PDB file of C-alpha atoms in Angstrom:
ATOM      1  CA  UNK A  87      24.568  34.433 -56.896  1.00 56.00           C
ATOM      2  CA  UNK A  88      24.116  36.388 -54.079  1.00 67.00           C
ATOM      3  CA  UNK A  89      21.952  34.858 -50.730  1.00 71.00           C
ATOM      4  CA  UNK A  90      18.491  36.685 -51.395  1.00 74.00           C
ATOM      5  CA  UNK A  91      18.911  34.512 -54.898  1.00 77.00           C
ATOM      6  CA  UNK A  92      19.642  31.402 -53.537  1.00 77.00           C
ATOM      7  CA  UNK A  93      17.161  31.571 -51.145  1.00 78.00           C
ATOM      8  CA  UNK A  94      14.252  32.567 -53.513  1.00 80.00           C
ATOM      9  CA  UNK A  95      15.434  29.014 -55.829  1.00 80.00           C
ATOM     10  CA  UNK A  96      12.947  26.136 -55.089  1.00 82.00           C
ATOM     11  CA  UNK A  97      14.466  23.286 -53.558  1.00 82.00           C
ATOM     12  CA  UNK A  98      13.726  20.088 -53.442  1.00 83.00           C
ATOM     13  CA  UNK A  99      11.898  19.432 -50.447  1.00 81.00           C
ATOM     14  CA  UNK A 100      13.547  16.022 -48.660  1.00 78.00           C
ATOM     15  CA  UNK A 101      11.161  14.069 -46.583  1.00 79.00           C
ATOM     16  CA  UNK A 102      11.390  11.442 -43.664  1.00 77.00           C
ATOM     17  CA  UNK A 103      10.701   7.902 -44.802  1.00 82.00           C
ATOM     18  CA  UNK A 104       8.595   6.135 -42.166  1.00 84.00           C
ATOM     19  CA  UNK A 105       8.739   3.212 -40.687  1.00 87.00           C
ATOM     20  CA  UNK A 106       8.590  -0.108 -43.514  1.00 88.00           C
ATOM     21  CA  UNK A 107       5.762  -2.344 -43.285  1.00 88.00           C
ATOM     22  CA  UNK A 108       7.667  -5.884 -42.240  1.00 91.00           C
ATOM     23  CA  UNK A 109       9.598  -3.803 -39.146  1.00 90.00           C
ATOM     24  CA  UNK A 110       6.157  -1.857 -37.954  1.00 88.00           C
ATOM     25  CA  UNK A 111       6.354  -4.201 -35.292  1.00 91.00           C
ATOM     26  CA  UNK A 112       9.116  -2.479 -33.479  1.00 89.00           C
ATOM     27  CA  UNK A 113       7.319   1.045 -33.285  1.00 88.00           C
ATOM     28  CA  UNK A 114       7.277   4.511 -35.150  1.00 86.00           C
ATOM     29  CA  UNK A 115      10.192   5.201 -36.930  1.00 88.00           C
ATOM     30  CA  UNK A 116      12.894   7.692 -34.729  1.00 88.00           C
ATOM     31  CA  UNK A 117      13.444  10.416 -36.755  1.00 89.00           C
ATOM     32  CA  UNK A 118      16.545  12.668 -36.288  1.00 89.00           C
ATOM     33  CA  UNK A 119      14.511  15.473 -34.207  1.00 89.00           C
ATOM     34  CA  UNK A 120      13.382  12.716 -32.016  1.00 91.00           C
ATOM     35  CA  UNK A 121      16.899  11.947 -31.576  1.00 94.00           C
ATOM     36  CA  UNK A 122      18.252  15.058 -30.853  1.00 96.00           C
ATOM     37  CA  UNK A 123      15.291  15.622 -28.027  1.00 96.00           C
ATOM     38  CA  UNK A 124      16.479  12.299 -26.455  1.00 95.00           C
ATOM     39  CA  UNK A 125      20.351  13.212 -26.956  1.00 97.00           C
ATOM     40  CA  UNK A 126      19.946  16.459 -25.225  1.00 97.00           C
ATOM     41  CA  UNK A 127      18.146  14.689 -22.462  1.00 97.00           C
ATOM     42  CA  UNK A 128      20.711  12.060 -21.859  1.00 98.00           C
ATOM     43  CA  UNK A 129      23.808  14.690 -21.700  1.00 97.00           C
ATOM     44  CA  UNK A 130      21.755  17.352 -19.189  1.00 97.00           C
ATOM     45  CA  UNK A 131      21.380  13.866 -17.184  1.00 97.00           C
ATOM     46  CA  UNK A 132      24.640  12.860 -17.315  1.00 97.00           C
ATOM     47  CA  UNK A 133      25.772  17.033 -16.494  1.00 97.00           C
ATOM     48  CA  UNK A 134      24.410  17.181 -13.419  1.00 96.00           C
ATOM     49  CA  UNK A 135      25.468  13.714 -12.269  1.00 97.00           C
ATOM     50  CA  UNK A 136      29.264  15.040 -12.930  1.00 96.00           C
ATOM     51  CA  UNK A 137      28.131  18.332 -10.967  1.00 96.00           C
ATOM     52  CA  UNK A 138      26.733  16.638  -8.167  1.00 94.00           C
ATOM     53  CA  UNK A 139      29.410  13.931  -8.033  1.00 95.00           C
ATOM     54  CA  UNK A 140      31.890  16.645  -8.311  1.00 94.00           C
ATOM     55  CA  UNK A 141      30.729  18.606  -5.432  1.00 91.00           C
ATOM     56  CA  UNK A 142      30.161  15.824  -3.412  1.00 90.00           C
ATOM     57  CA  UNK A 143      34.154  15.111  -4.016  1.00 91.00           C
ATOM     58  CA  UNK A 144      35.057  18.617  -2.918  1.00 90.00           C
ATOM     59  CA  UNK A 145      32.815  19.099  -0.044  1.00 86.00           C
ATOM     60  CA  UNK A 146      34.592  20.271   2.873  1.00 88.00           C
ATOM     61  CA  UNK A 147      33.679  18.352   5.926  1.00 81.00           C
ATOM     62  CA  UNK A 148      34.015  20.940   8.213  1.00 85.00           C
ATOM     63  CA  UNK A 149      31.972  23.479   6.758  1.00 83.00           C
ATOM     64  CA  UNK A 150      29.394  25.431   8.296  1.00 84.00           C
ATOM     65  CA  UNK A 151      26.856  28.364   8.389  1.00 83.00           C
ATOM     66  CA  UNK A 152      24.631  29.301  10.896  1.00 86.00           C
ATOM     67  CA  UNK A 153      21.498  28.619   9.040  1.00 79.00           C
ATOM     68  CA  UNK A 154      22.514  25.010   9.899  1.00 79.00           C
ATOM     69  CA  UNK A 155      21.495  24.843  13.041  1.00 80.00           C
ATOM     70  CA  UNK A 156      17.510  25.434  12.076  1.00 77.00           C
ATOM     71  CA  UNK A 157      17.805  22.735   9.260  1.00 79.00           C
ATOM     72  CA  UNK A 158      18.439  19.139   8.858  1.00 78.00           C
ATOM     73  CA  UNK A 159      18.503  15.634   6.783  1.00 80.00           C
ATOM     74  CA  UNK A 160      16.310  13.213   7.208  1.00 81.00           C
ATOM     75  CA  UNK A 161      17.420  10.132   5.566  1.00 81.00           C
ATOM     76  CA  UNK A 162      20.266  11.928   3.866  1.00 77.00           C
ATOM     77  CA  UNK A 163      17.820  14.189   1.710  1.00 79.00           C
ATOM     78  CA  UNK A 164      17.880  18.139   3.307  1.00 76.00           C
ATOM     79  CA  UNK A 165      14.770  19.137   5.073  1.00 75.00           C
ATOM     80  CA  UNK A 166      13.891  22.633   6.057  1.00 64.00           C
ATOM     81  CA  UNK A 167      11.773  25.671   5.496  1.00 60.00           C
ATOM     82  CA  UNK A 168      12.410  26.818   2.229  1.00 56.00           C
ATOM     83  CA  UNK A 169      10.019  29.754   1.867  1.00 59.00           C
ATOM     84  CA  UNK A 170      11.212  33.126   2.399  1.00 57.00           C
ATOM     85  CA  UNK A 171      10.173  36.190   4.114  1.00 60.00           C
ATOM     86  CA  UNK A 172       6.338  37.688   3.379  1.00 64.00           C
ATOM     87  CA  UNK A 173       7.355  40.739   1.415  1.00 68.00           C
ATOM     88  CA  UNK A 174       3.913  41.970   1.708  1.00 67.00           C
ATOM     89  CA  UNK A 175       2.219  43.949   4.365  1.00 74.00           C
ATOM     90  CA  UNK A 176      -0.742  42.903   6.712  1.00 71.00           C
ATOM     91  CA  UNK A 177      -2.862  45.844   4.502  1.00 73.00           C
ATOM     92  CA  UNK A 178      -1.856  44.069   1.463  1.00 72.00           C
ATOM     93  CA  UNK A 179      -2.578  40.686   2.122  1.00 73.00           C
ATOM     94  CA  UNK A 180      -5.714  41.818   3.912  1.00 75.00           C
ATOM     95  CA  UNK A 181      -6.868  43.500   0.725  1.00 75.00           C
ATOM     96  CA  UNK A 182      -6.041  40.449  -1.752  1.00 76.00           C
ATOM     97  CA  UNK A 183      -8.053  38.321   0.837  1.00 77.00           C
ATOM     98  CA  UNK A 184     -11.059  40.719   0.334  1.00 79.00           C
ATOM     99  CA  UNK A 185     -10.679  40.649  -3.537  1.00 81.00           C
ATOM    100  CA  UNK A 186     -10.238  36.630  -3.195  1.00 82.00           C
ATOM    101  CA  UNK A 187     -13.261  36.203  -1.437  1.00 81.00           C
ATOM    102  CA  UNK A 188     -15.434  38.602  -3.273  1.00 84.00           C
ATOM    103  CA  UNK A 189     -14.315  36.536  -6.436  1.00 85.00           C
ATOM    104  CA  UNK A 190     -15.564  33.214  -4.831  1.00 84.00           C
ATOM    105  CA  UNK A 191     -18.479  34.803  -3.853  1.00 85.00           C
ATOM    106  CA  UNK A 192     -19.676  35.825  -7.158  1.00 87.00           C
ATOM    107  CA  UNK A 193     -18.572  32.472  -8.648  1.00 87.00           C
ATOM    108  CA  UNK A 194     -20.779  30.844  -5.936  1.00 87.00           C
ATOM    109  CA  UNK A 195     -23.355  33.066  -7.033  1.00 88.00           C
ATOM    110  CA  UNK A 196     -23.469  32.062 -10.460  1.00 90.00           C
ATOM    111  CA  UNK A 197     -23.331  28.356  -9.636  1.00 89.00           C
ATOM    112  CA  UNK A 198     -26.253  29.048  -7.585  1.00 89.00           C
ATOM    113  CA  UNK A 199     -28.101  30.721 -10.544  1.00 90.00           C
ATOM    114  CA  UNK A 200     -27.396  27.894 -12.720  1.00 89.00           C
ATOM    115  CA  UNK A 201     -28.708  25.417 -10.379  1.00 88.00           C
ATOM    116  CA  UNK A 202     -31.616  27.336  -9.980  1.00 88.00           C
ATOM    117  CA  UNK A 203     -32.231  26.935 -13.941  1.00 87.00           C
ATOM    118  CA  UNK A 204     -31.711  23.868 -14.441  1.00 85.00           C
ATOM    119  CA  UNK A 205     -33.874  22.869 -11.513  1.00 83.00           C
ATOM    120  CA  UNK A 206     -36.668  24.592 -13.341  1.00 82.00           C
ATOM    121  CA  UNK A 207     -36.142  23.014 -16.673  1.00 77.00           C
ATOM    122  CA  UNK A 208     -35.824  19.557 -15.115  1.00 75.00           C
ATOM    123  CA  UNK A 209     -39.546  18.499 -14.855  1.00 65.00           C
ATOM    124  CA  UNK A 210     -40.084  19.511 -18.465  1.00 54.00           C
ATOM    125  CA  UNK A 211     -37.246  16.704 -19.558  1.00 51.00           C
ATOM    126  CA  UNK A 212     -39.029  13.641 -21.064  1.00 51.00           C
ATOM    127  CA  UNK A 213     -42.477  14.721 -20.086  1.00 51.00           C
ATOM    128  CA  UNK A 214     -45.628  15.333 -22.201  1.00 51.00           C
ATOM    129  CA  UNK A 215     -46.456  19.501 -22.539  1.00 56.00           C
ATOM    130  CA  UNK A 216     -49.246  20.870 -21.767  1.00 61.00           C
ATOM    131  CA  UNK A 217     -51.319  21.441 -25.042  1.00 65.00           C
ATOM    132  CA  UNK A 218     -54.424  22.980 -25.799  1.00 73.00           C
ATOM    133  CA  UNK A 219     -56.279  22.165 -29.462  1.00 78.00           C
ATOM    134  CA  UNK A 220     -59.395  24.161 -30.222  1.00 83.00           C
ATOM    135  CA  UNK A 221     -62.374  22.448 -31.715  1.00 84.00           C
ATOM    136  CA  UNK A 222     -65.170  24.745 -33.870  1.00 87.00           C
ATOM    137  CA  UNK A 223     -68.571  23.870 -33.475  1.00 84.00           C
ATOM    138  CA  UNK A 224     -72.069  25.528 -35.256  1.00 85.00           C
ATOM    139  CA  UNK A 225     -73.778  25.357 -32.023  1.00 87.00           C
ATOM    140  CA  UNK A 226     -74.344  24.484 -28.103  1.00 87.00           C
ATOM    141  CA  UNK A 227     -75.957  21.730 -29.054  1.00 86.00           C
ATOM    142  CA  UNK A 228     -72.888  20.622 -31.326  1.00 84.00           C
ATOM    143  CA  UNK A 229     -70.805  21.398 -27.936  1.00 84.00           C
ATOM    144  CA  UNK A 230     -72.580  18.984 -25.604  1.00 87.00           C
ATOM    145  CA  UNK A 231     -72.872  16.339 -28.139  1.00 85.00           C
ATOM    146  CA  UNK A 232     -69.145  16.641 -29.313  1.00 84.00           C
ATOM    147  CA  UNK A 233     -66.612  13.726 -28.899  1.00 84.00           C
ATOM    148  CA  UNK A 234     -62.997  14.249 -29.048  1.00 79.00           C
ATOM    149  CA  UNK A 235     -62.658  10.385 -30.044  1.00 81.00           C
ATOM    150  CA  UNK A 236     -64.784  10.225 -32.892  1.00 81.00           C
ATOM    151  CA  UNK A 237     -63.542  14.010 -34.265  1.00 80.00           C
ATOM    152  CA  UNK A 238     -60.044  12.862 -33.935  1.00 80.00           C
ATOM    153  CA  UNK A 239     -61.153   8.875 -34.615  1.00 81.00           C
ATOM    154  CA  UNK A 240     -58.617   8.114 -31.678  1.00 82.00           C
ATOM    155  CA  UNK A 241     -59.146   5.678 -29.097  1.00 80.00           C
ATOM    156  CA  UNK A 242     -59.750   7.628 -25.426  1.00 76.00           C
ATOM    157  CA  UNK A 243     -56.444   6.413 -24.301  1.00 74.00           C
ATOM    158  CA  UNK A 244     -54.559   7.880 -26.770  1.00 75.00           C
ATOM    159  CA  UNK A 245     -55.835  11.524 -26.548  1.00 73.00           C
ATOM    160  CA  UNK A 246     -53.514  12.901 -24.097  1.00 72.00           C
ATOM    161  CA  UNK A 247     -50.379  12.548 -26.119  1.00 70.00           C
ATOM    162  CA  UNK A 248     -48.962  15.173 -28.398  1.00 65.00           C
ATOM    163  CA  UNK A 249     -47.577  13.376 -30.735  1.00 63.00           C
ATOM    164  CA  UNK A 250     -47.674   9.915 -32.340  1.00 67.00           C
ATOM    165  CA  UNK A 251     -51.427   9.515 -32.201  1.00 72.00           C
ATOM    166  CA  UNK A 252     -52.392   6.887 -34.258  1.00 75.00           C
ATOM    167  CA  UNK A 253     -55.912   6.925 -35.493  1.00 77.00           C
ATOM    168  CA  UNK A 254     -58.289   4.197 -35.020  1.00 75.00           C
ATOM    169  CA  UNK A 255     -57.686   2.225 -38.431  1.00 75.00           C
ATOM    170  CA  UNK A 256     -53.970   2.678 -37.957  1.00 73.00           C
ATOM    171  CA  UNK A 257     -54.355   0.726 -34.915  1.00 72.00           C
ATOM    172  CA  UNK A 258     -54.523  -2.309 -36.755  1.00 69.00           C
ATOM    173  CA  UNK A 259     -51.904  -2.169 -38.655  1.00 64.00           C
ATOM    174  CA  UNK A 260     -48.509  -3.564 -37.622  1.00 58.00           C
ATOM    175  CA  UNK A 261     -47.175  -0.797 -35.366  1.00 54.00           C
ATOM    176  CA  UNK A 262     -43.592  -1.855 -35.069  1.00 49.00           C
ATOM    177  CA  UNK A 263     -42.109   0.977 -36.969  1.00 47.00           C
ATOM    178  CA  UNK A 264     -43.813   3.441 -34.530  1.00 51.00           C
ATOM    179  CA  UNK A 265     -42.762   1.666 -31.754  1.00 56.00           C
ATOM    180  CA  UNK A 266     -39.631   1.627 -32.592  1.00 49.00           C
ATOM    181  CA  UNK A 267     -39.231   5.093 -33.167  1.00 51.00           C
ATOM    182  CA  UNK A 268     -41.647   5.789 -30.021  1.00 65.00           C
ATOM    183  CA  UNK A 269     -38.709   3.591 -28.254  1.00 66.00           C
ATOM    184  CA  UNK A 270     -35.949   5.964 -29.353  1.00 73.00           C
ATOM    185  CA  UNK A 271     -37.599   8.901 -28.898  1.00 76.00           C
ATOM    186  CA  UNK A 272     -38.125   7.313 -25.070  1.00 75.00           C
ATOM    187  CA  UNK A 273     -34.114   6.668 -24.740  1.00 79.00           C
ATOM    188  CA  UNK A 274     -32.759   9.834 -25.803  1.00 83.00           C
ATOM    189  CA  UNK A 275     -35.730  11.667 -23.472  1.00 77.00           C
ATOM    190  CA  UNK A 276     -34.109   9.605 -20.652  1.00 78.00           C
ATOM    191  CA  UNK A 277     -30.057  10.182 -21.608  1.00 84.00           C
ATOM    192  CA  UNK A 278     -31.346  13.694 -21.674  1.00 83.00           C
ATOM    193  CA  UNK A 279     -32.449  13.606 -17.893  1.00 81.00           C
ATOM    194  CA  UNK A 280     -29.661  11.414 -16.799  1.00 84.00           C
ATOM    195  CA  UNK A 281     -27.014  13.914 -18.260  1.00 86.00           C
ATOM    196  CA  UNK A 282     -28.718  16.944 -16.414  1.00 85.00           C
ATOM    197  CA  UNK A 283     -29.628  15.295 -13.405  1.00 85.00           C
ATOM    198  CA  UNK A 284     -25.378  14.398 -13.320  1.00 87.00           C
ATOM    199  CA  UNK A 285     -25.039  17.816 -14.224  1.00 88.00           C
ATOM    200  CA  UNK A 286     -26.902  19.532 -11.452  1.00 87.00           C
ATOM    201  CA  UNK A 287     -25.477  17.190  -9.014  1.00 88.00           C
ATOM    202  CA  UNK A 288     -22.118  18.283  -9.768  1.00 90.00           C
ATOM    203  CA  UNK A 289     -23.249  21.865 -10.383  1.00 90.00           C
ATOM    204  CA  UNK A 290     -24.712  21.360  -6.800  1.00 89.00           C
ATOM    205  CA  UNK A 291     -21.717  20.966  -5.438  1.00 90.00           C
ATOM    206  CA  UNK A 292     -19.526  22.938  -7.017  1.00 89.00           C
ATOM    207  CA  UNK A 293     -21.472  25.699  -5.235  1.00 89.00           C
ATOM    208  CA  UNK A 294     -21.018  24.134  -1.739  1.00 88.00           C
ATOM    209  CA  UNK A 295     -17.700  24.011  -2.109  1.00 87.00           C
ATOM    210  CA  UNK A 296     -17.425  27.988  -3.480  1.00 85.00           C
ATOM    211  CA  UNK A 297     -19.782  28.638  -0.626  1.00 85.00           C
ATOM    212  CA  UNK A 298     -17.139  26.940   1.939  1.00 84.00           C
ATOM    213  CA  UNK A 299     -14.177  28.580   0.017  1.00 83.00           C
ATOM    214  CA  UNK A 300     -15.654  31.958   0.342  1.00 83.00           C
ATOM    215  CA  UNK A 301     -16.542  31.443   4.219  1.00 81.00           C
ATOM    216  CA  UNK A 302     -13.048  30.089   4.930  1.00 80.00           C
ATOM    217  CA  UNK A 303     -11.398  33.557   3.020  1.00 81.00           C
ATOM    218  CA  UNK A 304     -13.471  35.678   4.710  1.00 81.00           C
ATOM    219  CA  UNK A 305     -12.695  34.001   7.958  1.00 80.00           C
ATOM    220  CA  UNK A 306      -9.262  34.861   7.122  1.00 79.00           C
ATOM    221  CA  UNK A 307      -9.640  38.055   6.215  1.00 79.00           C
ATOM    222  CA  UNK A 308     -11.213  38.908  10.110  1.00 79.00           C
ATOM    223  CA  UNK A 309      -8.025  37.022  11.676  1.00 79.00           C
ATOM    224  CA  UNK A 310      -5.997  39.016   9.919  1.00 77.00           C
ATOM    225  CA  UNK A 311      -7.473  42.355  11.040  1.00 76.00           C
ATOM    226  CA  UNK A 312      -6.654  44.237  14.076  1.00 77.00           C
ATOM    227  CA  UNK A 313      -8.107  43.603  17.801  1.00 77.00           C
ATOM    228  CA  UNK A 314      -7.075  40.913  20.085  1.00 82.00           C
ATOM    229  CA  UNK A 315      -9.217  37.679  19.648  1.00 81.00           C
ATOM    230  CA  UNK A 316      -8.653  34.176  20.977  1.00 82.00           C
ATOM    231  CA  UNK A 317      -9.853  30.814  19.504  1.00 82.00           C
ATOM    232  CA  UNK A 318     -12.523  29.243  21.388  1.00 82.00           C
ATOM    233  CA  UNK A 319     -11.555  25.437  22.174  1.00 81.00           C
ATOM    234  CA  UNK A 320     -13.806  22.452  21.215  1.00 77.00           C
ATOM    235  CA  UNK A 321     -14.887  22.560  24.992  1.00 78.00           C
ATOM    236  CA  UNK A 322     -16.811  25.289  24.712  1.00 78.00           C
ATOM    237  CA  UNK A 323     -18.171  25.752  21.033  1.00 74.00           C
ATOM    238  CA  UNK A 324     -19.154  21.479  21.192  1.00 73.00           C
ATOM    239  CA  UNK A 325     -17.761  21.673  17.701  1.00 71.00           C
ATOM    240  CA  UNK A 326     -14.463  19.999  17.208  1.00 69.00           C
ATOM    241  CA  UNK A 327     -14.509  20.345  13.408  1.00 62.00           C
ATOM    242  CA  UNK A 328     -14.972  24.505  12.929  1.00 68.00           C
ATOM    243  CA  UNK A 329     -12.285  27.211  13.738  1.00 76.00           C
ATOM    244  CA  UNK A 330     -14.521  29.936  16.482  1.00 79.00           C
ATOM    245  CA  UNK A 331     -12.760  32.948  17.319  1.00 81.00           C
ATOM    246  CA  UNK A 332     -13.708  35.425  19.945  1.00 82.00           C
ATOM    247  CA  UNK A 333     -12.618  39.303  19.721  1.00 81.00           C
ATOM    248  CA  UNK A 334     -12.017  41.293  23.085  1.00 81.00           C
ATOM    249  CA  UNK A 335     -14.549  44.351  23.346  1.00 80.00           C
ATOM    250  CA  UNK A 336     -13.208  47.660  22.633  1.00 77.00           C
ATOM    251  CA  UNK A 337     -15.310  50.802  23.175  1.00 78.00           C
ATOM    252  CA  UNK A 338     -15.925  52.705  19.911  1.00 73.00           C
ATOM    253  CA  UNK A 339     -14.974  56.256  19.762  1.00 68.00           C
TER     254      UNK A 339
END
């Protein structure tokens, strides 16, 4: 039979036992893969231990390259700059910083417009709508005579709300029901407001922090242009906390 065949024959499909009921006390079950994963861990562990301790065995003490005279060890570990040479220009990096900050920008920007909306919709949360319900009358004199509590036979209290407005015989029924739902209908009105009062707080300052972000690139962005410029010291801006620089006049062409 050739491979194709054998391969197209349904096997029987062998499957993992798991762990027995009296031993679940010691944990899932280690299946083989789980094995293997921990296997390969222990012998890449126990690799580079040999490596290391074999280079340590056949270091030569009196080595040395001029790059060690800018590093060092501090408590046997090595310490130094590891990062290598900018392979970018000053145009380059000066036009990533304008794309960076332009990016933070807008993202600021839309923060802001989402504040701004929820802002709006936040006094509507959990309070009653404005409603208006027309009433026909036959005549003026039907007008100045009319009463909204006997038309609606609701007590004057009662008439502002725009919903669950019981009518006068209703009122002496027991009312727990609709309290109860009046009481849940209360709750969720105020998990509603707490969740989008958290919301535009963080929201809030999301965009401060975009707003500082963009500031700080485009601060960059001018250092990194041409001109001489010198940074003011607290002395004379009164600000120890922001960076103030100070370009030298050149006369435009």
């Amino acid at each position: 039979m050739s491979s194709a065949l054998k391969n197209a024959v349904k096997r029987k499909t062998h499957k993992e036992r798991s762990q027995p009921s009296d031993r679940r006390k010691f944990g899932l079950l280690e299946k083989k893969k789980d094995y293997l994963q921990r296997a390969k861990d222990f012998h890449k562990k126990e690799n580079e231990i040999q490596n290391l301790r074999r280079k340590a065995e056949q270091r030569n003490p009196d080595e040395f390259y001029f790059a060690m005279e800018r590093k060092g060890t501090k408590g046997g570990v090595h310490s130094g700059s590891t990062t290598e040479a900018n392979k970018y220009t000053q145009e380059e990096l000066r036009f990533m910083k304008s794309q960076d900050a332009s990016y933070v920008a807008l993202r600021a920007q839309t923060e802001m417009k989402k504040v701004e909306r929820l802002k709006s919709q936040l006094h509507f949360i959990g309070a009653a709508v404005p409603r208006q319900h027309v009433v026909f009358v036959d005549d003026e004199a039907a007008a100045q005579s009319f009463s909204a509590e006997q038309h609606f036979d609701t007590p004057s209290e009662l008439m502002n709300r725009s919903f669950n407005r019981p009518r006068t015989a209703q009122l002496q029924e027991p009312m727990q029901a609709a309290d109860a739902l009046t009481g849940n209908r209360r709750q969720r009105a105020d998990r509603r407001r707490e969740a989008s009062y958290k919301e535009l707080q963080q929201r809030h300052e999301r965009h401060q922090n975009l707003a500082e972000m963009a500031g700080s690139t485009i601060l960059q962005r001018a250092i990194m242009s041409k001109g001489r410029k010198r940074k003011l010291q607290p002395s004379e801006t009164g600000d120890n906390q922001s960076k103030v620089f100070r370009w030298k006049q050149v006369r435009q062409k």
